[in-house]
Amino acid sequence: MCGIVGYIGAQQAAPLILEGLTRLEHRGYDSVGLAVVGAGREPAVKVVKAAGRVRDLGSDLPKRFSGRSGIGHTRWATHGPANDVNAHPHTDEKGDVAVVHNGIIDNAAALRAGLADDGVTLTSDTDTEVLAHLIGRSVAETLEERVVEALAAVEGTYGIAVVHADFPDRIVVARNGSPLIIGVGEKEMLVASDLAALVRHTTTVAHLADGEIATLTPAGFTTFRHDLTRVARTAAEVDVDPTSYDAGDHESFMRKEMLEQPAAAERVLRGRLDERFGTAHLGGLEMDPRETRAVRRVKVLGCGSAYYVGQMGASLIEELARIPADAEAASEFRYRNPVIEPDTLYVAVSQSGETVDTLLAVQEIQRKGGRVIGLVNVVGSAIARECGAGIYLHAGPEVAVASTKALTNMFLGFSLLALQLGRVRDLSVADGRRLIAGLQALPAAVEEVLAQEDALAAVAQRLAEAESLFFVGRVRGFPVAREGAQKFKEISYRHAEAYQTSELKHGPLALISEEVPTVAVVPDDELTERNVAALHEIAARKGPLVVVTHPGVDLGGLDVVRIDVPHLERELDPILLTIPLQLLAYHAAKHLGHDIDKPRNLAKSVTVE
Ligand code: AGP
C-alpha cells in the first residue's frame, strides 16, 4: 500500500522518481508527491504534491525541480482524506526535512498532541507529518542519529525515506514492517518499496530488514541497526525480466495477466510433478515423509481472493489427503485468540507476501509454536521470509489490483500440496497419476476458456447493466462464486453477492427479480441435479441466469445464458470455473468505462491492518 521511490546520483532525480512512481501507482493512487534536494551552495528541499495521479503533477515538473537526489510517494490514504495537503512528502516547519512513509504510526495522535503542545503547527491530518517534525527538531549531529531519535518515539509500522537540506549528500531510509529495497547502480543508488520501480535501472538489489536503517549516497549504501552499529548487507543480482513489469501492447495489466495464465500455470507445475509415483515434489516445504504424515489438520489463512482460493485449496486437501482442512480470513484469525495445534499445518497464502493481516497471523502462529508454510508469489517477501518454508507460485509480477494469474497459481500450489499430503496417506498412485494428467492438461484448458472472451464480453455487458447480482455455487463451487463476486464488485463497482446455492431459499430468494441476475456455478458433479433444481427456483421468480457449467450438463430446458468450460478432473474444477468469471468482471468494468487496473479505493498490496 503506497509506493516509495528515491534516487541519488549523477542524473536529475525528478524524472527518475516520476517514472518509478508510475510503476508503483497500483500500490496506491489517490495522491502523489516528490521532494528534490536542489543543488547550489545552500541546498533547499523542494516539494510538490497533489491529490490525483502521477500524470496530474504536470509534464513540466522535471524542469522546475532540478536536483540530483530526491524521494517520491504515491499514496493510499489511511489518515485523512486524499487531498494535496495530506499527500506525501511531509516536511518540518522550516521545510528542511522531507519524509515519505508507508505504514501506520499507531501513536500518531499522542505524538501530534505533544508536538502541538510544544508550539508546532501541524498542517496535515496524517501520521507521517509527526516524523518530519521529530526529525526536524532533533539537534543530533548526523541525519542518521536524527532519524533514529525520531523513530524511537514512534510505535507502528514504517518504510520511510528522508532527505534533509543540511545533509544533501544522502538519503536515509528505515524499515519496520513495510518493505524497502535498495537498488545499486553505477555511481547512483535507488530505493523503492517494490522491485517494479527499480528493475528498469538495476537488478542488483538489497532488501532492508525490519529494524534496520540505511544511508544511500551516490557511492553506495551502508546499513545500521537503531543503535547505529553496522549491519553487513550486500546487494545481490535478482533474476527478473524488466519487461514483465510492462503492459506491452495490452490495453490493461489485468487483461495481460489473465492471458498469461496458461504460461504461468506451466511454470508453477514445472519440475514438481512425479508421474512415476503419482505425487508432487515440493522441496521448499522442508518436510520429510514422516513429518508430512504426522500432519493431522490443515488450516489455510489468506485475505480477500487469496482466502477464497484458500477455501478451494482446503477442500482439495481434505478430499485428496483426507485430513480435516479449512480456510479462514487471516484478518480475523489472531483476534479470536486461536488455539494453535502442534500437529496442524498452517498455510499462509498471499500473492504479494506483504499483506499485513496475513503476516500478523503467521507471527501469531509462530509465537505459539505452530508450523506455518507460505504459498507466496513474490520471492523474498515478508511472508515468504517469515515462514521460511513453502511453495513459490512463479506467476511472475502481478500489477493489476484485481488478482488473476496469481490466484490460478495458488490453486495449483494447493493441488501440489494436496497431492503430496495425499500420497503419504491413502491417495492411490492411480489417483495421483490421474490428477497429474489433469494438472498437465490444465494450461491448455485455461487457454480454451480464454478463447471464449468475445462471447463472455457480450454476456458481461448485459450483466454490467444490473445494479445488483448474485453469484451462487455449492461446496466446490461456492468459493468459485465468492471469487466471481469479489472480482465483479472490485472492478465493476456493482453489488455482487455470493451465496451457497442451497441457502438461497432460506432468505435471499426474496431479492430475485427480473432486475437481479444470478451467475450460477454448476459443475458436472454429484450435486448437479440439486443445483439445477435451484436454477428452476430462480427462473420461476423471473431471475435472469448465467450458468457456468460443463459440456453435457442438462439444464432442464431452462432459458439461460450458458458458458461451458472444459471438464478435466472434478477436483480441479474450481479453477477452470473461475476463469470465465474473471472475464465477466473484466468486460463489465470495461463496458462501464472504469479504470480496470486501479479500481477506486483499493490498492494492490494491503500493508495496513
Ligand atoms: C484480489 O483481486 C484482491 N485485490 C484482494 O482481495 C487480494 O487478493 C487480497 O488483498 C490479498 O492479497 P495478497 O494475495 O497479496 O495477500
XYZ file of C-alpha atoms and ligand atoms in Angstrom:
625
model
C 0.000 0.000 0.000
C 1.535 3.312 -1.088
C 4.735 3.404 -3.097
C 8.112 4.914 -2.284
C 10.913 5.770 -4.711
C 14.186 7.540 -4.027
C 17.200 8.401 -6.160
C 20.663 9.828 -5.539
C 23.381 10.017 -8.186
C 24.579 11.944 -11.193
C 21.273 12.162 -13.057
C 18.359 14.503 -12.491
C 16.257 12.889 -9.769
C 12.762 14.150 -10.635
C 12.237 12.339 -13.970
C 13.566 9.095 -12.494
C 11.329 9.392 -9.455
C 8.283 10.173 -11.589
C 8.942 7.162 -13.784
C 9.354 4.974 -10.706
C 6.142 6.307 -9.195
C 4.245 5.468 -12.380
C 5.403 1.885 -11.978
C 4.268 1.819 -8.354
C 0.950 3.537 -8.834
C -1.016 0.286 -8.488
C 0.034 0.276 -4.833
C -1.895 3.448 -4.044
C -3.117 6.162 -6.319
C -5.140 8.788 -4.506
C -2.342 11.345 -4.282
C 1.281 11.732 -5.219
C 4.300 13.879 -4.485
C 8.047 14.253 -4.545
C 10.850 16.186 -2.872
C 14.108 17.058 -4.575
C 17.211 18.401 -2.891
C 18.297 21.327 -5.045
C 21.933 21.887 -5.911
C 23.931 25.003 -5.060
C 25.759 26.491 -2.104
C 22.631 26.435 0.059
C 20.735 23.333 -0.955
C 16.997 23.512 -0.336
C 14.355 20.814 -0.307
C 11.685 21.491 -2.931
C 8.373 19.684 -2.590
C 5.448 19.225 -4.949
C 2.385 17.156 -4.158
C -1.223 16.843 -5.211
C -4.326 14.719 -4.953
C -4.645 12.537 -8.028
C -2.327 10.551 -10.215
C 1.338 10.901 -11.167
C 0.297 12.358 -14.532
C -1.514 15.160 -12.658
C 1.795 16.567 -11.386
C 2.358 18.031 -14.838
C 4.837 17.315 -17.589
C 6.901 20.457 -16.906
C 7.694 19.322 -13.370
C 11.211 17.961 -14.029
C 12.270 21.364 -15.408
C 11.115 23.108 -12.245
C 12.658 20.551 -9.929
C 16.304 20.160 -10.710
C 18.479 18.256 -8.262
C 20.359 15.005 -8.113
C 18.664 13.425 -5.133
C 15.071 13.113 -4.096
C 12.219 10.976 -2.836
C 8.680 10.358 -4.107
C 5.470 8.766 -2.934
C 2.171 7.550 -4.288
C -0.453 7.267 -1.579
C -3.374 5.141 -0.413
C -4.968 7.234 2.304
C -5.032 5.954 5.878
C -5.023 9.131 7.986
C -7.069 11.937 6.481
C -8.685 12.274 3.068
C -6.847 12.193 -0.234
C -6.002 15.843 -0.810
C -2.986 17.985 -1.651
C -2.037 18.623 1.982
C -2.194 15.006 3.111
C -0.148 13.805 0.141
C 3.488 12.899 0.862
C 6.266 14.064 1.220
C 5.677 15.759 4.567
C 8.022 18.452 5.820
C 9.007 20.079 9.094
C 8.111 23.714 9.793
C 11.287 25.091 8.210
C 10.895 22.889 5.166
C 14.379 21.431 5.554
C 13.266 17.840 6.043
C 11.052 15.818 3.710
C 9.738 12.371 4.588
C 7.792 9.763 2.640
C 6.262 6.931 4.605
C 4.458 3.630 4.075
C 2.760 2.002 7.040
C 0.919 3.364 10.060
C 2.193 5.146 13.138
C -0.054 3.858 15.905
C 0.771 6.550 18.456
C 0.451 9.418 15.959
C -2.377 11.096 17.908
C -0.267 11.307 21.083
C 2.779 12.494 19.149
C 0.720 15.140 17.342
C -0.654 16.368 20.652
C 2.849 16.531 22.124
C 4.158 18.496 19.143
C 1.190 20.880 19.251
C 1.830 21.462 22.972
C 5.383 22.415 22.033
C 4.019 25.016 19.645
C 4.477 23.083 16.412
C 1.857 23.803 13.745
C 0.754 20.586 12.069
C -0.718 21.182 8.650
C -1.969 17.752 7.568
C -4.174 15.041 9.072
C -1.501 12.406 8.593
C 0.530 10.300 10.959
C 3.597 10.795 8.766
C 3.906 14.517 9.398
C 4.978 13.865 13.000
C 8.095 12.117 11.701
C 9.114 15.169 9.671
C 8.752 17.412 12.727
C 10.545 14.999 15.053
C 13.489 14.734 12.653
C 13.443 18.478 12.017
C 13.566 19.273 15.749
C 16.430 16.916 16.507
C 19.800 18.553 17.102
C 21.817 15.347 16.819
C 24.931 15.610 14.713
C 24.117 13.291 11.833
C 20.950 12.700 9.839
C 21.104 9.029 10.784
C 21.060 9.958 14.502
C 18.156 12.341 13.949
C 16.144 9.674 12.131
C 16.863 7.060 14.795
C 15.920 9.528 17.541
C 12.594 10.265 15.830
C 11.862 6.597 15.227
C 12.474 5.837 18.899
C 9.338 7.862 19.679
C 7.236 6.037 17.121
C 5.111 2.903 17.551
C 3.825 1.225 14.432
C 4.972 0.169 11.009
C 7.021 2.092 8.563
C 9.127 2.152 5.485
C 10.486 5.703 5.264
C 12.837 7.724 3.104
C 14.184 11.045 4.351
C 16.048 13.919 2.706
C 17.400 16.945 4.561
C 18.730 20.257 3.255
C 21.621 20.141 5.746
C 22.666 16.676 4.536
C 22.296 16.958 0.748
C 24.748 14.134 0.064
C 22.450 11.389 1.354
C 19.043 9.781 1.637
C 18.332 7.946 4.872
C 15.799 5.114 4.805
C 14.398 2.888 7.558
C 12.136 -0.104 7.708
C 9.818 -1.703 10.207
C 7.141 -3.829 8.597
C 6.898 -2.034 5.238
C 9.283 -3.235 2.552
C 12.172 -1.196 1.194
C 14.562 -2.402 -1.468
C 17.840 -0.667 -2.250
C 18.943 -0.683 -5.891
C 22.641 -0.373 -6.658
C 23.557 1.453 -9.861
C 26.746 2.843 -11.408
C 27.637 5.739 -9.071
C 23.978 6.075 -8.211
C 21.631 4.482 -5.705
C 17.891 3.964 -5.726
C 15.398 2.873 -3.152
C 11.843 1.684 -3.634
C 9.099 -0.141 -1.847
C 8.781 -2.552 -4.782
C 11.149 -4.072 -7.304
C 8.897 -2.770 -10.092
C 10.330 0.743 -9.659
C 13.941 -0.434 -9.796
C 14.308 -3.077 -12.477
C 14.496 -0.634 -15.404
C 17.624 0.834 -13.782
C 19.245 -2.004 -11.894
C 18.723 -5.620 -10.945
C 21.371 -5.512 -8.207
C 19.379 -5.072 -5.026
C 19.477 -5.447 -1.256
C 16.375 -5.917 0.893
C 16.420 -3.857 4.036
C 15.322 -5.917 7.050
C 12.932 -4.803 9.775
C 14.718 -2.752 12.407
C 17.370 -1.533 10.007
C 18.182 1.900 8.646
C 20.410 2.677 5.673
C 22.272 5.613 4.241
C 22.341 5.989 0.465
C 24.960 8.141 -1.245
C 25.955 8.057 -4.932
C 28.884 5.867 -3.943
C 26.943 3.128 -2.164
C 24.878 2.219 0.846
C 25.537 1.409 4.484
C 23.096 -0.402 6.748
C 22.743 0.034 10.501
C 20.738 -1.116 13.460
C 18.948 1.531 15.509
C 21.939 1.790 17.838
C 23.858 2.776 14.687
C 26.102 -0.275 14.754
C 26.776 -1.539 11.245
C 24.905 -4.486 9.697
C 26.659 -6.330 6.896
C 24.254 -6.410 3.961
C 25.396 -6.980 0.424
C 23.413 -6.474 -2.739
C 22.684 -9.435 -4.995
C 21.529 -9.863 -8.570
C 17.802 -10.690 -8.958
C 16.690 -12.845 -11.837
C 13.914 -10.750 -13.298
C 12.880 -9.705 -16.768
C 12.245 -5.929 -16.627
C 9.690 -6.190 -19.463
C 7.493 -8.421 -17.282
C 6.538 -5.222 -15.425
C 5.215 -3.613 -18.626
C 1.730 -3.971 -20.062
C 3.221 -4.120 -23.580
C 0.514 -3.976 -26.239
C -2.220 -4.953 -23.808
C -4.922 -2.442 -23.006
C -4.529 -3.173 -19.301
C -2.403 -5.194 -16.909
C -5.419 -7.228 -15.856
C -6.035 -8.421 -19.408
C -2.341 -9.163 -19.889
C -2.250 -11.134 -16.647
C -5.399 -13.104 -17.459
C -3.916 -14.087 -20.817
C -0.631 -15.081 -19.147
C -2.384 -17.744 -17.076
C -1.570 -20.789 -19.229
C 2.158 -19.950 -19.216
C 2.115 -19.089 -15.510
C 0.354 -22.388 -14.751
C 3.056 -24.297 -16.591
C 5.721 -22.541 -14.527
C 4.281 -23.425 -11.132
C 3.974 -27.092 -12.127
C 7.370 -27.353 -13.808
C 9.690 -29.884 -12.181
C 7.241 -30.581 -9.372
C 5.206 -33.489 -10.765
C 6.389 -37.065 -10.299
C 4.432 -39.280 -12.692
C 6.180 -42.461 -11.591
C 4.918 -42.251 -8.024
C 1.870 -40.114 -8.812
C 2.958 -37.386 -6.418
C 4.453 -33.919 -6.214
C 7.922 -32.830 -5.172
C 7.937 -29.698 -3.072
C 11.448 -29.325 -1.736
C 10.640 -25.884 -0.346
C 8.285 -27.417 2.229
C 11.264 -28.827 4.095
C 9.184 -31.705 5.460
C 10.249 -35.334 5.237
C 7.611 -38.064 4.671
C 7.398 -38.800 8.392
C 6.653 -35.153 9.182
C 4.227 -34.943 6.269
C 2.357 -37.959 7.609
C 2.236 -36.507 11.097
C 0.047 -33.599 9.907
C -3.420 -34.122 11.414
C -5.144 -30.936 10.233
C -4.562 -28.136 7.738
C -5.581 -24.532 8.314
C -5.267 -22.068 5.436
C -5.027 -18.330 6.090
C -5.314 -15.580 3.497
C -7.233 -12.406 2.735
C -9.723 -11.463 0.053
C -9.320 -13.533 -3.073
C -6.400 -15.413 -1.536
C -8.797 -16.523 1.221
C -11.334 -17.730 -1.356
C -8.685 -19.705 -3.222
C -7.580 -20.909 0.205
C -11.091 -22.338 0.615
C -10.729 -24.127 -2.709
C -7.334 -25.408 -1.563
C -8.603 -26.603 1.813
C -11.395 -28.617 0.133
C -8.869 -30.112 -2.237
C -6.586 -31.157 0.622
C -9.470 -32.643 2.588
C -10.671 -34.525 -0.460
C -7.318 -35.877 -1.623
C -5.448 -36.324 1.655
C -8.484 -36.987 3.883
C -7.129 -34.580 6.501
C -9.597 -32.115 8.027
C -8.802 -28.795 6.346
C -10.390 -25.386 6.319
C -9.615 -21.797 5.423
C -10.100 -18.680 7.482
C -9.750 -14.964 6.791
C -6.285 -14.109 8.102
C -7.567 -10.653 9.057
C -9.825 -12.198 11.724
C -7.620 -15.050 12.878
C -5.434 -13.601 15.609
C -8.234 -11.582 17.155
C -10.053 -14.684 18.329
C -7.027 -15.939 20.264
C -6.812 -19.123 18.168
C -5.781 -22.469 19.601
C -2.578 -23.438 17.801
C -2.149 -27.191 17.488
C 1.276 -28.802 17.109
C 0.096 -31.335 14.509
C -1.720 -28.767 12.364
C -0.028 -27.495 9.235
C -0.825 -23.798 8.829
C -0.630 -22.417 5.300
C -0.382 -18.674 4.666
C -1.391 -17.794 1.116
C -0.576 -14.448 -0.455
C 0.341 -13.084 -3.868
C 2.301 -10.116 -2.579
C 3.686 -11.775 0.522
C 3.167 -8.401 2.181
C -0.466 -8.444 3.285
C -0.098 -7.383 6.860
C -3.160 -9.249 8.152
C -1.704 -12.485 6.809
C 1.763 -11.657 8.107
C 0.396 -10.999 11.595
C -1.485 -14.313 11.503
C 1.796 -16.049 10.621
C 3.532 -14.351 13.531
C 0.718 -15.319 15.905
C 1.062 -18.971 14.881
C 4.829 -18.919 15.209
C 4.695 -17.174 18.570
C 2.548 -20.050 19.832
C 4.913 -22.650 18.414
C 2.892 -23.658 15.353
C 4.307 -24.678 11.989
C 3.383 -22.403 9.099
C 4.359 -22.600 5.453
C 3.818 -19.929 2.807
C 2.176 -20.125 -0.618
C 3.560 -16.869 -1.927
C 4.224 -15.312 -5.313
C 6.759 -12.591 -4.516
C 10.129 -14.168 -3.794
C 11.815 -12.858 -0.658
C 8.678 -11.027 0.517
C 7.893 -10.622 4.201
C 5.531 -13.624 4.477
C 7.890 -15.856 2.497
C 10.793 -14.892 4.739
C 8.783 -15.171 7.931
C 7.542 -18.664 7.035
C 10.962 -19.817 5.880
C 9.431 -22.819 4.084
C 6.715 -23.102 1.481
C 5.803 -23.080 -2.183
C 6.652 -20.197 -4.508
C 3.931 -19.588 -7.087
C 6.041 -18.418 -10.055
C 3.172 -16.432 -11.563
C 5.509 -13.559 -12.435
C 4.873 -9.939 -11.432
C 1.184 -9.140 -10.993
C 0.398 -5.446 -11.321
C -3.395 -5.183 -11.696
C -5.121 -4.727 -8.364
C -7.574 -7.474 -9.328
C -5.590 -10.664 -8.921
C -5.933 -13.331 -11.624
C -2.864 -15.343 -12.598
C -1.538 -15.434 -9.030
C -4.860 -16.912 -7.859
C -4.732 -19.615 -10.512
C -1.229 -20.497 -9.410
C -2.317 -20.500 -5.759
C -4.890 -23.136 -6.666
C -2.206 -25.140 -8.448
C 0.107 -24.741 -5.460
C -2.646 -26.198 -3.277
C -3.111 -29.037 -5.778
C 0.569 -29.920 -5.454
C 0.398 -29.752 -1.675
C -2.739 -31.912 -1.625
C -1.037 -34.471 -3.852
C 1.993 -34.656 -1.606
C -0.093 -34.880 1.572
C -2.415 -37.392 -0.077
C 0.274 -39.695 -1.391
C 1.835 -40.234 2.031
C -1.640 -41.321 3.130
C -4.381 -43.126 1.260
C -4.392 -41.484 -2.145
C -3.559 -44.279 -4.573
C -0.820 -43.986 -7.141
C -3.506 -44.319 -9.827
C -5.445 -41.361 -8.427
C -2.197 -39.430 -8.079
C -1.436 -40.057 -11.749
C -4.988 -39.150 -12.738
C -4.573 -35.774 -11.065
C -1.160 -35.230 -12.559
C -2.639 -35.828 -16.019
C -5.357 -33.298 -15.168
C -2.806 -30.749 -13.986
C -0.724 -31.235 -17.118
C -3.808 -30.642 -19.272
C -4.853 -27.578 -17.308
C -2.858 -24.837 -19.095
C -4.439 -25.818 -22.426
C -7.882 -25.948 -20.804
C -7.372 -22.422 -19.429
C -6.448 -21.351 -22.968
C -9.756 -22.796 -24.205
C -11.724 -20.746 -21.694
C -9.785 -17.589 -22.563
C -10.641 -18.201 -26.218
C -14.308 -17.604 -25.333
C -13.533 -13.984 -24.499
C -15.743 -12.407 -27.177
C -18.811 -14.371 -26.122
C -18.110 -13.626 -22.458
C -17.701 -9.920 -23.225
C -21.209 -9.845 -24.684
C -22.625 -11.527 -21.556
C -20.650 -9.161 -19.316
C -22.111 -6.094 -20.995
C -25.598 -7.281 -20.102
C -24.608 -8.092 -16.515
C -22.994 -4.662 -16.175
C -26.423 -3.057 -16.569
C -27.672 -4.667 -13.350
C -27.153 -2.731 -10.122
C -27.090 -5.921 -8.107
C -26.193 -9.553 -8.874
C -25.913 -12.923 -7.167
C -23.102 -15.395 -7.680
C -24.045 -18.845 -6.416
C -22.361 -22.217 -6.083
C -22.327 -25.252 -3.818
C -19.476 -26.988 -1.991
C -16.617 -26.923 -4.547
C -18.494 -24.238 -6.479
C -19.067 -21.896 -3.535
C -15.554 -20.417 -3.282
C -15.732 -20.048 -7.069
C -18.899 -17.964 -6.640
C -17.232 -15.944 -3.864
C -14.236 -15.177 -6.030
C -16.504 -14.370 -9.004
C -18.492 -11.887 -6.907
C -15.318 -10.401 -5.455
C -13.808 -9.790 -8.877
C -17.063 -8.333 -10.196
C -17.579 -5.861 -7.364
C -13.886 -4.957 -7.183
C -13.674 -3.541 -10.698
C -17.269 -3.001 -11.902
C -18.462 -1.448 -8.598
C -21.715 -3.390 -8.927
C -23.179 -5.008 -5.849
C -22.330 -8.682 -6.329
C -23.206 -11.080 -3.548
C -22.009 -14.656 -3.284
C -24.263 -17.267 -1.739
C -24.398 -21.004 -1.371
C -26.991 -22.101 -3.927
C -28.561 -24.246 -1.231
C -29.076 -21.205 1.023
C -30.981 -19.061 -1.465
C -34.350 -20.418 -0.380
C -33.532 -19.558 3.229
C -33.696 -15.832 2.564
C -32.023 -14.206 -0.437
C -34.564 -15.633 -2.909
C -36.714 -12.697 -1.765
C -34.389 -10.414 -3.749
C -34.560 -12.329 -7.028
C -36.389 -10.467 -9.789
C -36.054 -9.587 -13.457
C -33.574 -6.876 -12.448
C -31.297 -9.127 -10.386
C -29.309 -11.632 -12.454
C -27.665 -14.701 -10.969
C -24.388 -16.177 -12.152
C -24.587 -19.836 -11.130
C -21.668 -22.236 -10.923
C -22.970 -25.680 -11.873
C -20.195 -28.252 -12.327
C -20.837 -31.721 -13.611
C -20.654 -33.488 -10.260
C -22.708 -35.231 -7.611
C -24.638 -32.005 -6.931
C -25.642 -31.116 -10.492
C -29.245 -32.200 -10.031
C -29.649 -30.176 -6.827
C -28.034 -27.175 -8.496
C -30.361 -27.375 -11.487
C -33.350 -27.566 -9.137
C -32.218 -24.267 -7.587
C -31.904 -22.734 -11.052
C -35.574 -23.598 -11.626
C -36.476 -21.792 -8.415
C -34.631 -18.682 -9.615
C -36.176 -18.892 -13.097
C -39.646 -19.221 -11.546
C -39.033 -15.781 -9.955
C -38.004 -14.405 -13.368
C -34.366 -14.071 -12.305
C -32.064 -13.920 -15.371
C -29.473 -16.707 -15.256
C -25.918 -17.064 -16.495
C -24.729 -20.624 -15.870
C -21.062 -21.586 -15.817
C -21.064 -25.316 -16.319
C -19.562 -28.295 -18.112
C -20.416 -29.647 -21.553
C -23.218 -32.175 -21.401
C -24.827 -30.882 -18.210
C -28.594 -30.933 -18.744
C -30.044 -27.654 -17.507
C -33.584 -28.952 -17.839
C -34.606 -26.763 -20.769
C -34.191 -23.546 -18.823
C -33.751 -20.301 -20.718
C -30.259 -19.359 -19.547
C -27.021 -17.943 -20.922
C -24.747 -20.943 -20.827
C -20.947 -20.868 -20.512
C -19.229 -24.227 -20.867
C -15.734 -24.802 -19.533
C -13.632 -27.922 -20.177
C -14.016 -30.691 -17.631
C -10.744 -32.280 -16.543
C -10.696 -33.973 -13.134
C -13.522 -32.986 -10.769
C -11.034 -31.921 -8.051
C -9.587 -29.338 -10.452
C -12.991 -27.930 -11.469
C -12.885 -24.828 -9.251
C -10.067 -23.058 -11.009
C -11.363 -23.648 -14.532
C -14.822 -22.482 -13.458
C -13.220 -19.301 -12.085
C -11.586 -18.181 -15.347
C -14.813 -17.110 -17.144
C -15.812 -15.143 -14.045
C -12.597 -13.109 -14.368
C -13.509 -12.284 -17.948
C -17.078 -11.369 -16.995
C -15.814 -8.926 -14.366
C -13.202 -7.502 -16.704
C -15.604 -6.841 -19.573
C -18.314 -5.480 -17.292
C -15.804 -2.955 -15.899
C -14.555 -2.146 -19.377
C -18.118 -1.614 -20.626
C -18.746 0.739 -17.723
C -15.592 2.681 -18.577
C -13.772 2.070 -15.302
C -10.035 2.232 -14.677
C -9.648 -1.534 -14.518
C -6.109 -1.752 -13.160
C -6.681 0.831 -10.447
C -10.175 0.397 -9.030
C -11.401 3.105 -6.712
C -10.485 2.935 -3.008
C -8.252 -0.112 -3.436
C -4.531 -0.831 -3.767
C -2.501 -3.832 -4.796
C -0.866 -4.808 -1.507
C -2.692 -4.178 1.729
C 0.107 -3.424 4.138
C -2.065 -1.865 6.828
C -4.276 -3.650 9.336
C -7.858 -9.672 -5.338
O -8.400 -9.378 -6.579
C -7.872 -8.573 -4.387
N -7.206 -7.416 -4.910
C -7.539 -8.839 -2.931
O -8.640 -9.475 -2.368
C -6.258 -9.685 -2.626
O -6.424 -10.985 -3.089
C -6.007 -9.658 -1.111
O -5.831 -8.330 -0.679
C -4.826 -10.492 -0.703
O -3.645 -10.061 -1.306
P -2.354 -10.964 -1.280
O -2.629 -12.175 -2.112
O -1.280 -10.108 -1.856
O -2.108 -11.327 0.150
